[in-house]
PDB file of C-alpha atoms in Angstrom:
ATOM      1  CA  GLN A   1      23.534 -67.483 -75.256  1.00  0.00           C
ATOM      2  CA  ALA A   2      20.430 -69.568 -75.918  1.00  0.00           C
ATOM      3  CA  LYS A   3      22.351 -71.410 -78.622  1.00  0.00           C
ATOM      4  CA  TYR A   4      25.118 -72.354 -76.167  1.00  0.00           C
ATOM      5  CA  LEU A   5      22.616 -73.387 -73.553  1.00  0.00           C
ATOM      6  CA  ALA A   6      20.843 -75.639 -76.080  1.00  0.00           C
ATOM      7  CA  GLN A   7      24.198 -77.195 -77.098  1.00  0.00           C
ATOM      8  CA  ILE A   8      25.099 -77.865 -73.448  1.00  0.00           C
ATOM      9  CA  ILE A   9      21.735 -79.517 -72.819  1.00  0.00           C
ATOM     10  CA  LEU A  10      22.069 -81.585 -76.001  1.00  0.00           C
ATOM     11  CA  VAL A  11      25.607 -82.780 -75.165  1.00  0.00           C
ATOM     12  CA  GLY A  12      24.562 -83.558 -71.581  1.00  0.00           C
ATOM     13  CA  ALA A  13      21.602 -85.612 -72.802  1.00  0.00           C
ATOM     14  CA  GLN A  14      23.865 -87.546 -75.194  1.00  0.00           C
ATOM     15  CA  VAL A  15      26.354 -88.321 -72.407  1.00  0.00           C
ATOM     16  CA  VAL A  16      23.603 -89.521 -70.072  1.00  0.00           C
ATOM     17  CA  GLY A  17      22.000 -91.552 -72.862  1.00  0.00           C
ATOM     18  CA  ARG A  18      25.272 -93.295 -73.715  1.00  0.00           C
ATOM     19  CA  ALA A  19      25.969 -94.078 -70.060  1.00  0.00           C
ATOM     20  CA  PHE A  20      22.461 -95.488 -69.663  1.00  0.00           C
ATOM     21  CA  MET A  21      22.839 -97.699 -72.736  1.00  0.00           C
ATOM     22  CA  ARG A  22      26.225 -98.967 -71.528  1.00  0.00           C
ATOM     23  CA  ALA A  23      24.771 -99.818 -68.111  1.00  0.00           C
ATOM     24  CA  LEU A  24      21.821-101.539 -69.770  1.00  0.00           C
ATOM     25  CA  ARG A  25      24.121-103.681 -71.941  1.00  0.00           C
ATOM     26  CA  GLN A  26      26.224-104.661 -68.916  1.00  0.00           C
ATOM     27  CA  GLU A  27      23.134-105.615 -66.907  1.00  0.00           C
ATOM     28  CA  PHE A  28      21.799-107.691 -69.802  1.00  0.00           C
ATOM     29  CA  ALA A  29      25.141-109.505 -70.175  1.00  0.00           C
ATOM     30  CA  ALA A  30      25.309-110.169 -66.422  1.00  0.00           C
ATOM     31  CA  SER A  31      21.772-111.576 -66.316  1.00  0.00           C
ATOM     32  CA  GLN A  32      22.507-113.845 -69.295  1.00  0.00           C
ATOM     33  CA  ALA A  33      25.708-115.091 -67.645  1.00  0.00           C
ATOM     34  CA  ALA A  34      23.800-115.818 -64.422  1.00  0.00           C
ATOM     35  CA  ALA A  35      21.064-117.654 -66.321  1.00  0.00           C
ATOM     36  CA  ASN A  36      23.661-119.749 -68.170  1.00  0.00           C
ATOM     37  CA  ALA A  37      25.464-120.600 -64.931  1.00  0.00           C
ATOM     38  CA  ARG A  38      22.178-121.565 -63.275  1.00  0.00           C
ATOM     39  CA  GLY A  39      21.275-123.760 -66.223  1.00  0.00           C
ATOM     40  CA  ARG A  40      24.617-125.568 -66.119  1.00  0.00           C
ATOM     41  CA  SER A  41      24.522-126.189 -62.369  1.00  0.00           C
ATOM     42  CA  GLU A  42      21.319-128.251 -62.463  1.00  0.00           C
ATOM     43  CA  ARG A  43      20.859-131.488 -64.343  1.00  0.00           C
ATOM     44  CA  PRO A  44      18.264-131.246 -67.135  1.00  0.00           C
ATOM     45  CA  GLN A  45      15.650-133.330 -65.289  1.00  0.00           C
ATOM     46  CA  SER A  46      16.210-131.373 -62.086  1.00  0.00           C
ATOM     47  CA  ALA A  47      15.895-128.062 -63.914  1.00  0.00           C
ATOM     48  CA  ALA A  48      12.658-129.262 -65.524  1.00  0.00           C
ATOM     49  CA  ALA A  49      11.296-130.253 -62.117  1.00  0.00           C
ATOM     50  CA  SER A  50      12.158-126.789 -60.786  1.00  0.00           C
ATOM     51  CA  ARG A  51      10.197-125.190 -63.625  1.00  0.00           C
ATOM     52  CA  ILE A  52       7.179-127.487 -63.259  1.00  0.00           C
ATOM     53  CA  ILE A  53       6.880-127.284 -59.478  1.00  0.00           C
ATOM     54  CA  GLY A  54       7.930-123.632 -59.447  1.00  0.00           C
ATOM     55  CA  ILE A  55      10.554-123.944 -56.743  1.00  0.00           C
ATOM     56  CA  SER A  56      14.285-124.636 -56.939  1.00  0.00           C
ATOM     57  CA  LEU A  57      15.981-127.466 -55.098  1.00  0.00           C
ATOM     58  CA  GLN A  58      17.927-125.031 -52.922  1.00  0.00           C
ATOM     59  CA  GLU A  59      14.782-123.100 -52.014  1.00  0.00           C
ATOM     60  CA  ALA A  60      12.955-126.331 -51.117  1.00  0.00           C
ATOM     61  CA  GLN A  61      15.853-127.413 -48.902  1.00  0.00           C
ATOM     62  CA  GLN A  62      15.837-124.019 -47.229  1.00  0.00           C
ATOM     63  CA  ILE A  63      12.069-124.088 -46.581  1.00  0.00           C
ATOM     64  CA  LEU A  64      12.197-127.558 -44.998  1.00  0.00           C
ATOM     65  CA  ASN A  65      15.515-126.794 -43.281  1.00  0.00           C
ATOM     66  CA  VAL A  66      17.405-129.800 -44.659  1.00  0.00           C
ATOM     67  CA  SER A  67      20.973-129.758 -45.883  1.00  0.00           C
ATOM     68  CA  ASN A  68      21.023-133.114 -47.686  1.00  0.00           C
ATOM     69  CA  LEU A  69      18.410-135.286 -49.339  1.00  0.00           C
ATOM     70  CA  ASN A  70      17.664-137.623 -46.453  1.00  0.00           C
ATOM     71  CA  PRO A  71      14.064-138.916 -46.837  1.00  0.00           C
ATOM     72  CA  GLU A  72      13.575-139.435 -43.081  1.00  0.00           C
ATOM     73  CA  GLU A  73      14.761-135.930 -42.200  1.00  0.00           C
ATOM     74  CA  ILE A  74      12.649-134.414 -44.990  1.00  0.00           C
ATOM     75  CA  GLN A  75       9.534-136.255 -43.774  1.00  0.00           C
ATOM     76  CA  LYS A  76      10.175-135.324 -40.121  1.00  0.00           C
ATOM     77  CA  ASN A  77      10.619-131.615 -40.916  1.00  0.00           C
ATOM     78  CA  TYR A  78       7.657-131.668 -43.303  1.00  0.00           C
ATOM     79  CA  ASP A  79       5.346-133.196 -40.682  1.00  0.00           C
ATOM     80  CA  HIS A  80       6.433-130.664 -38.077  1.00  0.00           C
ATOM     81  CA  LEU A  81       6.127-127.604 -40.333  1.00  0.00           C
ATOM     82  CA  PHE A  82       2.810-128.789 -41.770  1.00  0.00           C
ATOM     83  CA  LYS A  83       1.326-129.169 -38.265  1.00  0.00           C
ATOM     84  CA  VAL A  84       2.742-125.852 -37.007  1.00  0.00           C
ATOM     85  CA  ASN A  85       1.285-123.973 -39.970  1.00  0.00           C
ATOM     86  CA  ASP A  86      -2.139-125.619 -39.825  1.00  0.00           C
ATOM     87  CA  LYS A  87      -4.891-123.016 -40.052  1.00  0.00           C
ATOM     88  CA  SER A  88      -6.795-124.579 -37.123  1.00  0.00           C
ATOM     89  CA  VAL A  89      -3.916-123.735 -34.765  1.00  0.00           C
ATOM     90  CA  GLY A  90      -3.500-120.197 -36.107  1.00  0.00           C
ATOM     91  CA  GLY A  91      -1.005-121.026 -38.812  1.00  0.00           C
ATOM     92  CA  SER A  92      -0.766-119.624 -42.307  1.00  0.00           C
ATOM     93  CA  PHE A  93      -2.259-121.409 -45.306  1.00  0.00           C
ATOM     94  CA  TYR A  94       0.341-119.629 -47.478  1.00  0.00           C
ATOM     95  CA  LEU A  95       3.238-121.031 -45.446  1.00  0.00           C
ATOM     96  CA  GLN A  96       1.625-124.449 -45.336  1.00  0.00           C
ATOM     97  CA  SER A  97       1.386-124.368 -49.133  1.00  0.00           C
ATOM     98  CA  LYS A  98       5.069-123.456 -49.370  1.00  0.00           C
ATOM     99  CA  VAL A  99       5.921-126.424 -47.138  1.00  0.00           C
ATOM    100  CA  VAL A 100       3.870-128.767 -49.355  1.00  0.00           C
ATOM    101  CA  ARG A 101       5.524-127.425 -52.525  1.00  0.00           C
ATOM    102  CA  ALA A 102       8.982-127.813 -50.970  1.00  0.00           C
ATOM    103  CA  LYS A 103       8.196-131.431 -50.030  1.00  0.00           C
ATOM    104  CA  GLU A 104       6.931-132.138 -53.551  1.00  0.00           C
ATOM    105  CA  ARG A 105      10.139-130.684 -55.027  1.00  0.00           C
ATOM    106  CA  LEU A 106      12.397-132.706 -52.744  1.00  0.00           C
ATOM    107  CA  ASP A 107      10.403-135.886 -53.387  1.00  0.00           C
ATOM    108  CA  GLU A 108      10.793-135.286 -57.128  1.00  0.00           C
ATOM    109  CA  GLU A 109      14.544-134.789 -56.711  1.00  0.00           C
ATOM    110  CA  LEU A 110      14.793-138.045 -54.736  1.00  0.00           C
ATOM    111  CA  ARG A 111      12.878-139.810 -57.525  1.00  0.00           C
ATOM    112  CA  ILE A 112      15.226-138.350 -60.158  1.00  0.00           C
ATOM    113  CA  GLN A 113      18.274-139.459 -58.163  1.00  0.00           C
ATOM    114  CA  ALA A 114      16.870-142.962 -57.651  1.00  0.00           C
ATOM    115  CA  LYS A 115      16.196-143.222 -61.376  1.00  0.00           C
ATOM    116  CA  GLY A 116      19.741-142.037 -62.136  1.00  0.00           C
ATOM    117  CA  ASP A 117      21.218-144.537 -59.679  1.00  0.00           C
ATOM    118  CA  LYS A 118      19.177-147.327 -61.267  1.00  0.00           C
ATOM    119  CA  GLU A 119      20.460-146.355 -64.732  1.00  0.00           C
ATOM    120  CA  LYS A 120      24.062-146.259 -63.454  1.00  0.00           C
ATOM    121  CA  GLY A 121      23.571-149.751 -62.020  1.00  0.00           C
ATOM    122  CA  ARG A 122      22.391-151.025 -65.396  1.00  0.00           C
ATOM    123  CA  LYS A 123      25.369-149.460 -67.200  1.00  0.00           C
ATOM    124  CA  ALA A 124      27.791-151.008 -64.688  1.00  0.00           C
ATOM    125  CA  GLU A 125      26.348-154.477 -65.349  1.00  0.00           C
ATOM    126  CA  THR A 126      26.937-154.269 -69.109  1.00  0.00           C
TER     127      THR A 126
END
């Protein structure tokens, strides 16, 4: 009886181990596919800016509540959120820092776009 019990435990452990490994492989493949898709969706300069500043373009837009890259709207929302989160009026330094980082990221994206537009203009002239 002990022999059968040991065999049952051994077979059960093998089944669970195989299922775990299969799930692990699937999760690894899914995370690689997501990373590849994320890398393709952003231009190389934009992706580099996301890594340097530590915040994605979408996250920055969400923090400053802007849907498109309109400099006036970005500045208006930045000024408002910066004032609201000022420590002297009971705001949060953490949130204020997030607002500053988001503004930096959007400013960098605007700079990248302006540079790209300038390069397109040069290519059109030649």
